[in-house]
Coordinates of C-alpha atoms in Angstrom, one line a residue:
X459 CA 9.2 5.2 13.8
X460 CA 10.0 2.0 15.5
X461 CA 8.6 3.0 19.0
X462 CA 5.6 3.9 17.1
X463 CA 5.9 0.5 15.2
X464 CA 5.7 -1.6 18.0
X465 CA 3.2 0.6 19.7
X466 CA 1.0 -0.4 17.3
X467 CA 1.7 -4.2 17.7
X468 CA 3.3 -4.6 14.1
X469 CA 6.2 -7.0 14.4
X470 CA 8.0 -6.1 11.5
X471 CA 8.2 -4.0 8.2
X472 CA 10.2 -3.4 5.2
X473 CA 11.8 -0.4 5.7
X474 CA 13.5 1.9 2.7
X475 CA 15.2 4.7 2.4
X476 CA 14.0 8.6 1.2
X477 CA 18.3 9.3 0.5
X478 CA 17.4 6.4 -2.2
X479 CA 15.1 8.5 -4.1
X480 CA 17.6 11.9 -4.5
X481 CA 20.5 10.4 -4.3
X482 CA 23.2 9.1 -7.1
X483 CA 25.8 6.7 -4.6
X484 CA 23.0 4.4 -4.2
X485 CA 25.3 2.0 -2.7
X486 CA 26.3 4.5 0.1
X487 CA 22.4 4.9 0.8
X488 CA 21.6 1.0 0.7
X489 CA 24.6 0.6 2.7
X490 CA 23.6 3.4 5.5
X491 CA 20.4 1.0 5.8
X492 CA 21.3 -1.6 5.8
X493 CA 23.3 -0.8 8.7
X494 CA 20.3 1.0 10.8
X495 CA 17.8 -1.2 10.3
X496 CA 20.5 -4.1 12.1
X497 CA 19.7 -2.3 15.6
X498 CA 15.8 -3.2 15.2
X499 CA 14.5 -6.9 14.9
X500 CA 11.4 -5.0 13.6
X501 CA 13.4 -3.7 10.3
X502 CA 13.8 -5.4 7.1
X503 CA 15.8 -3.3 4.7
X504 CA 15.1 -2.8 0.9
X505 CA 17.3 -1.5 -1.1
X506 CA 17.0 1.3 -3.9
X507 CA 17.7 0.5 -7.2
X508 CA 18.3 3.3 -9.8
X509 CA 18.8 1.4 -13.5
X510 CA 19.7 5.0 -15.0
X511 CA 23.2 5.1 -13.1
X512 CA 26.1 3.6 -14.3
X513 CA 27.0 0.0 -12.6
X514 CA 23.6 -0.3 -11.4
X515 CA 24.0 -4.2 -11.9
X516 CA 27.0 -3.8 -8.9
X517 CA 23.9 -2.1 -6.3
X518 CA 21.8 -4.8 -7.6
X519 CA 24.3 -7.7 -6.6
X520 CA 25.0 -6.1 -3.1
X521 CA 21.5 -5.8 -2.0
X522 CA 21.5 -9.5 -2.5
X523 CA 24.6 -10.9 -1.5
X524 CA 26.2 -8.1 0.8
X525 CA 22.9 -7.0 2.7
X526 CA 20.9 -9.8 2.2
X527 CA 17.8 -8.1 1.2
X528 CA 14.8 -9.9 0.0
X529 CA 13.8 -7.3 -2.5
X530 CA 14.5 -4.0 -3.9
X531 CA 12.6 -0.6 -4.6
X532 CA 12.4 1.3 -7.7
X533 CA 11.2 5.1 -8.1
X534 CA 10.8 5.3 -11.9
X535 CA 9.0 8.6 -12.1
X536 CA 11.8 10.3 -9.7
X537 CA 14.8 8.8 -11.5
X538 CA 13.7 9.1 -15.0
X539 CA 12.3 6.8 -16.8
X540 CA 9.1 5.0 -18.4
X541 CA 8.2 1.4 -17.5
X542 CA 9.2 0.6 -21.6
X543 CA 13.0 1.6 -20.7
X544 CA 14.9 -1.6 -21.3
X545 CA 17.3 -0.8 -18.7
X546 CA 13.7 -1.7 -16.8
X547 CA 12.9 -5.2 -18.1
X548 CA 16.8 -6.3 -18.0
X549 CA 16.8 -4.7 -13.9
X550 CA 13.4 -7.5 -13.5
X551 CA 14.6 -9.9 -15.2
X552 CA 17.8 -9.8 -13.3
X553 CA 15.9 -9.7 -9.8
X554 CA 14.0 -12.1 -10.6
X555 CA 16.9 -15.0 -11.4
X556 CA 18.6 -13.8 -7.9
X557 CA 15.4 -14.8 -6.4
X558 CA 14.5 -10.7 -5.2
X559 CA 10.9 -9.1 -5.4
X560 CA 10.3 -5.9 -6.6
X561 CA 8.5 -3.0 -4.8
X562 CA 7.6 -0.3 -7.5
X563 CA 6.8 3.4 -5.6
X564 CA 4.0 4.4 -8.4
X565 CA 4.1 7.7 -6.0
X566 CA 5.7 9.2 -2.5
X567 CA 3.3 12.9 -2.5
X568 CA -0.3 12.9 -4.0
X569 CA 0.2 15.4 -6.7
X570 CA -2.5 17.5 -5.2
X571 CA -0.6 18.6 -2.2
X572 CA 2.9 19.1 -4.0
X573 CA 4.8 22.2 -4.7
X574 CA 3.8 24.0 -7.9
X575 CA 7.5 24.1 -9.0
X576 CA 8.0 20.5 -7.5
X577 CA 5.5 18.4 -9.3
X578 CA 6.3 14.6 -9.8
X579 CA 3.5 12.6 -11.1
X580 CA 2.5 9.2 -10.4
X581 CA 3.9 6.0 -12.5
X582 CA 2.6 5.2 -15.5
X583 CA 1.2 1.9 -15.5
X584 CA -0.3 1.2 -18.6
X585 CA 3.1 -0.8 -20.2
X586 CA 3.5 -2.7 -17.2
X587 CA 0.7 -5.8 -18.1
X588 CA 2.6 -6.6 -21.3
X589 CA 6.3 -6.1 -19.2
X590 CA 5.2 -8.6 -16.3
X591 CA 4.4 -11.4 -19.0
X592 CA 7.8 -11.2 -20.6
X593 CA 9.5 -11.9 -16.9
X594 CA 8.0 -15.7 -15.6
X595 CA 8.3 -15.8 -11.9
X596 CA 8.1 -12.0 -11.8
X597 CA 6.8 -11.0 -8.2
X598 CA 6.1 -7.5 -7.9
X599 CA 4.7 -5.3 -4.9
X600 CA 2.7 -1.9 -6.3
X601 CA 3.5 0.7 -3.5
X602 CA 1.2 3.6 -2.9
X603 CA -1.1 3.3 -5.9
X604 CA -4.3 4.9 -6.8
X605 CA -5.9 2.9 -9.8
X606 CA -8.2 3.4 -12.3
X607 CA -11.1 0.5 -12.5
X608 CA -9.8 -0.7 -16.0
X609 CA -6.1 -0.6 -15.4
X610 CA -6.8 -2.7 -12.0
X611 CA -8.4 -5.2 -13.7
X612 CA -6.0 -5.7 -16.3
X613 CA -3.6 -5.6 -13.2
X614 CA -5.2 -8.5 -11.5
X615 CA -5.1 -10.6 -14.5
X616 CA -1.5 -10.2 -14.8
X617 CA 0.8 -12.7 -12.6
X618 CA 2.8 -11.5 -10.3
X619 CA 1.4 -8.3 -9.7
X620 CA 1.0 -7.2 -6.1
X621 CA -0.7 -4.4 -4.3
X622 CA -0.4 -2.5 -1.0
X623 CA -3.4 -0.6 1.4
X624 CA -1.6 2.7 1.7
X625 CA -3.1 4.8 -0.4
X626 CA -6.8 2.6 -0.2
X627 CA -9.7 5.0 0.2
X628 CA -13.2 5.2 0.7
X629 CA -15.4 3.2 3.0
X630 CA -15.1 -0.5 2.1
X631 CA -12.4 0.1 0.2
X632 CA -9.8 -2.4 1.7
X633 CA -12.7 -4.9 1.5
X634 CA -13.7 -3.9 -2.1
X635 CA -10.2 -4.2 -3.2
X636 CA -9.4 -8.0 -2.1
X637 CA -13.2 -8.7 -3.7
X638 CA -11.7 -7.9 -7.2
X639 CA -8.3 -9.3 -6.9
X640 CA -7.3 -13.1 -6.7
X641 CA -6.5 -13.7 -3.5
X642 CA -3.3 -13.1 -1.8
X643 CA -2.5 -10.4 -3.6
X644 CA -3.2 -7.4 -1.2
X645 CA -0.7 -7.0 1.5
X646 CA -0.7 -4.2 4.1
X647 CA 0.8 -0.7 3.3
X648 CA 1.2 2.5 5.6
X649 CA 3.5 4.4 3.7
X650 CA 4.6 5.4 7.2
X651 CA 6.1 7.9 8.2
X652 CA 5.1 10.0 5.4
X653 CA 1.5 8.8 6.5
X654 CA -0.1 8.2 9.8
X655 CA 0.2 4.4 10.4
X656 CA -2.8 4.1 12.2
X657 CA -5.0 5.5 9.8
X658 CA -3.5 2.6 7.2
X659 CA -5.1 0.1 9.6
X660 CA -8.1 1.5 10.7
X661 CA -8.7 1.6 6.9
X662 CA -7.8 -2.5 6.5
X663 CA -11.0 -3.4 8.7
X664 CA -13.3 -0.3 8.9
X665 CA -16.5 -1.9 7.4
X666 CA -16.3 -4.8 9.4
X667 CA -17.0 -7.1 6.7
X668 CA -13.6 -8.9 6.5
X669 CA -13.6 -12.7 8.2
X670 CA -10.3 -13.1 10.9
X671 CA -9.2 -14.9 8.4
X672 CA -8.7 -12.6 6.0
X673 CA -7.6 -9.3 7.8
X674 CA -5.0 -12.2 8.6
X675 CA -4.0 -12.6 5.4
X676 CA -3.9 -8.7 4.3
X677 CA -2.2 -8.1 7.7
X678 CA 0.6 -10.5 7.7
X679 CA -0.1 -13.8 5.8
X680 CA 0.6 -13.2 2.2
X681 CA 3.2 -10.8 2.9
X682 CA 5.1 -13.8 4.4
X683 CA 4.3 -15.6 1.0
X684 CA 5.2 -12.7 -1.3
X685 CA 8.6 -12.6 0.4
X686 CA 9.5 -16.2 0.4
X687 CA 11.4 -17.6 -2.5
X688 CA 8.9 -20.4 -3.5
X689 CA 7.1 -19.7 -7.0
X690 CA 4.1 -21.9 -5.7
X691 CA 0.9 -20.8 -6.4
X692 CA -2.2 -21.8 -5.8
X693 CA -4.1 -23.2 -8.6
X694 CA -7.6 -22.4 -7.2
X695 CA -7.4 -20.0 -4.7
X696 CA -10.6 -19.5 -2.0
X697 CA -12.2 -16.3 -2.6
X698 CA -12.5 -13.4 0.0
X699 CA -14.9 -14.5 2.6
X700 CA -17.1 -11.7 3.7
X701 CA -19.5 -12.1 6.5
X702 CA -23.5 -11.5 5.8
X703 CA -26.2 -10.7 8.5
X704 CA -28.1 -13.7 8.3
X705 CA -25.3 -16.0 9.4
X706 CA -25.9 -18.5 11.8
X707 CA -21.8 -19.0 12.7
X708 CA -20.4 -18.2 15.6
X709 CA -17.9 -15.5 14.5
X710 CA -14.2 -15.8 16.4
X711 CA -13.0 -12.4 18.5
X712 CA -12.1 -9.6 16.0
X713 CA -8.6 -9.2 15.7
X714 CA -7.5 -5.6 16.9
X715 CA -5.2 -5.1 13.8
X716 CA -2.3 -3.0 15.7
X717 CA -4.9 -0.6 16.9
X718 CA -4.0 1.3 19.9
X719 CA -6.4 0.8 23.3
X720 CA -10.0 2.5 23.4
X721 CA -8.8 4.4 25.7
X722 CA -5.6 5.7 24.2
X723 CA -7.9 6.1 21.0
X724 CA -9.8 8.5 22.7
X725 CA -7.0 10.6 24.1
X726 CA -5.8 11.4 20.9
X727 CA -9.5 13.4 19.9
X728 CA -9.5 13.1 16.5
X729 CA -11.5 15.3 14.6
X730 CA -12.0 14.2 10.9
X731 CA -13.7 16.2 8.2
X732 CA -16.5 13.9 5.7
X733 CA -16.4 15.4 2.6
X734 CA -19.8 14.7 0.1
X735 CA -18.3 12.8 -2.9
X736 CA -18.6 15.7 -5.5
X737 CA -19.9 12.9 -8.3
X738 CA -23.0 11.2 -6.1
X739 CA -26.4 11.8 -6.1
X740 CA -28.0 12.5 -2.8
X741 CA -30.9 10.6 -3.6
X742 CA -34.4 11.8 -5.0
X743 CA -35.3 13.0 -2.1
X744 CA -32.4 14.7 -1.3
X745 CA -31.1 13.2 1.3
X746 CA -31.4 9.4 1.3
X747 CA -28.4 8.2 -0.5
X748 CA -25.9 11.1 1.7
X749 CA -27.0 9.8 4.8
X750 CA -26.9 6.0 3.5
X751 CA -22.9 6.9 3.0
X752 CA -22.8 8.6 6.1
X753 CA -23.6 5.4 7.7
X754 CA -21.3 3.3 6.0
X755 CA -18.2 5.1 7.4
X756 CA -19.6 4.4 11.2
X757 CA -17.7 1.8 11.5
X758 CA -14.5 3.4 10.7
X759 CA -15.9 6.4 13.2
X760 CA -16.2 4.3 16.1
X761 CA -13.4 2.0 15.9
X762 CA -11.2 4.9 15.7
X763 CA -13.1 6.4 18.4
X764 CA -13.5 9.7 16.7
X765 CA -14.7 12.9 18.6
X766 CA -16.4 15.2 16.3
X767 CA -17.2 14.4 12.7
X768 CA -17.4 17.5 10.6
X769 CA -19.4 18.1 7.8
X770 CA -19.0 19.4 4.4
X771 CA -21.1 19.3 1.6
X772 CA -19.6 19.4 -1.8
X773 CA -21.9 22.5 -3.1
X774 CA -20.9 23.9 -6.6
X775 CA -22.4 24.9 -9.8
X776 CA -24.7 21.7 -10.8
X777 CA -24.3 20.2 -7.5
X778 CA -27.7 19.4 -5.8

């Protein structure tokens, strides 16, 4: 993971641990990673938390003071329990007075692809807007989340709340998603290695639309300021700026956002399968809103230096 890491020209990453999510001795687990992440300068550990166990305030105060961690990770849908458990809002509140952020994993598999007899489902967020406000200084990091519209934006009126790029899809959707959240509040996510990490980053600047600027601050700017200690916030914060077609500005070299070489790119010949979106229309004459999609995700074709592209319409029983 690290050689892979620093292939891709990411300095460094907060790193848990997959023991932390079956295990009970959480303090064995956080201990074990702390340990392996001291032999790479690329590793930052966070530890697991589990507020179901028994002493779970004793893992909390060695994260901080014996490991030094910055933060900690909660798995509420694998350890078993709701965001309204007040074991929850005591664990924040607690974090938040020692000065630690708060990664929550909403999910680790999409529940498509899981095991019929191992089905986990994703986090329910709906509590966790009225939870956030009864914790001031709160600063917590959604992992892996796929939202609906109106729980996002109830999300990105609630301070504090962070979000990650990992499980970001559609074309623009990096883009869209800083659009419709105050800014520095999107920081990047691979979910690596459960994911391919180069995929994560192709997907942060695909459209193309993103100023230096800010792929700089998805990349690597406001995870700096989510980890830091300070509670300063901006009072106005400068919306995303997105380039338009007409400017006359000379636009700086785009940043290469970890990407492997062209060349190394096109070693790997990836195929990639474009799927119809099964609730589009193609367009009244068929065909003019498909291929207008189509064309949006050329960006993300040729920066990825794709081979083939395969095609499959979404045919069914009142499709078009």
């Amino acid at each position: 993971l690290v050689k892979k890491l620093q292939a891709l020209g990411i300095k460094l990453a907060w790193a848990g641990s997959y023991e932390g999510i079956l295990h009970r001795d959480i303090s064995a687990v956080n201990q074990r990673l702390t340990d392996e992440c001291r032999r790479y300068s690329e590793l930052v550990p966070i530890g697991s938390i589990n507020p179901t166990l028994p002493d779970w305030e004793s893992d909390l105060q060695q994260c901080q003071h014996n490991h030094q961690m910055p933060g900690i990770r909660l798995h509420p849908n694998y350890h078993g329990y709701t965001l309204t458990d007040p074991r929850l809002q005591a664990l924040l509140t607690q974090a938040t007075t020692a000065g630690l952020f708060v990664q929550l994993a909403v999910s680790l598999e999409d529940v498509r692809t899981q095991h019929q007899s191992l089905q986990v489902p994703d986090v329910d967020l709906a509590p966790l807007p009225e939870l956030a406000t009864k914790i001031p200084g709160l600063r917590l990091q959604l992992l892996n989340a796929k939202l609906r519209p109106d729980l996002l934006n109830k999300l990105s009126q609630t301070p504090g709340i962070y979000f990650d790029t990992a499980r970001v899809e559609s074309t623009d959707g990096v883009p869209a998603l800083m659009e419709r959240l105050p800014a520095g509040r999107v920081l990047f996510g691979s979910h690596a290695p459960f994911l391919i990490p180069e995929a994560a980053l192709v997907r942060v600047y695909e459209s193309s639309i993103l100023e230096n600027a800010d792929l700089k601050s998805v990349l690597t700017d406001n995870a700096t300021q989510f980890i830091s200690a300070s509670k300063a916030r901006q009072k106005h914060p400068a919306r995303v700026r997105v380039k338009t077609h007409d400017s006359t500005k000379s636009t700086p070299p785009r940043l290469s956002a970890g990407l492997p070489d062209s060349e190394v790119l096109e070693n790997y010949r990836i195929w990639d399968s474009y799927f119809t979106p099964a609730h589009s229309h193609p367009g009244r004459d068929g065909s003019t809103s498909l291929i207008a999609e189509i064309e949006r995700a050329m960006p993300a074709i040729k920066t990825g230096r794709f081979e083939k592209l395969c095609y499959f319409p979404h045919v069914g029983i009142g499709t078009t």
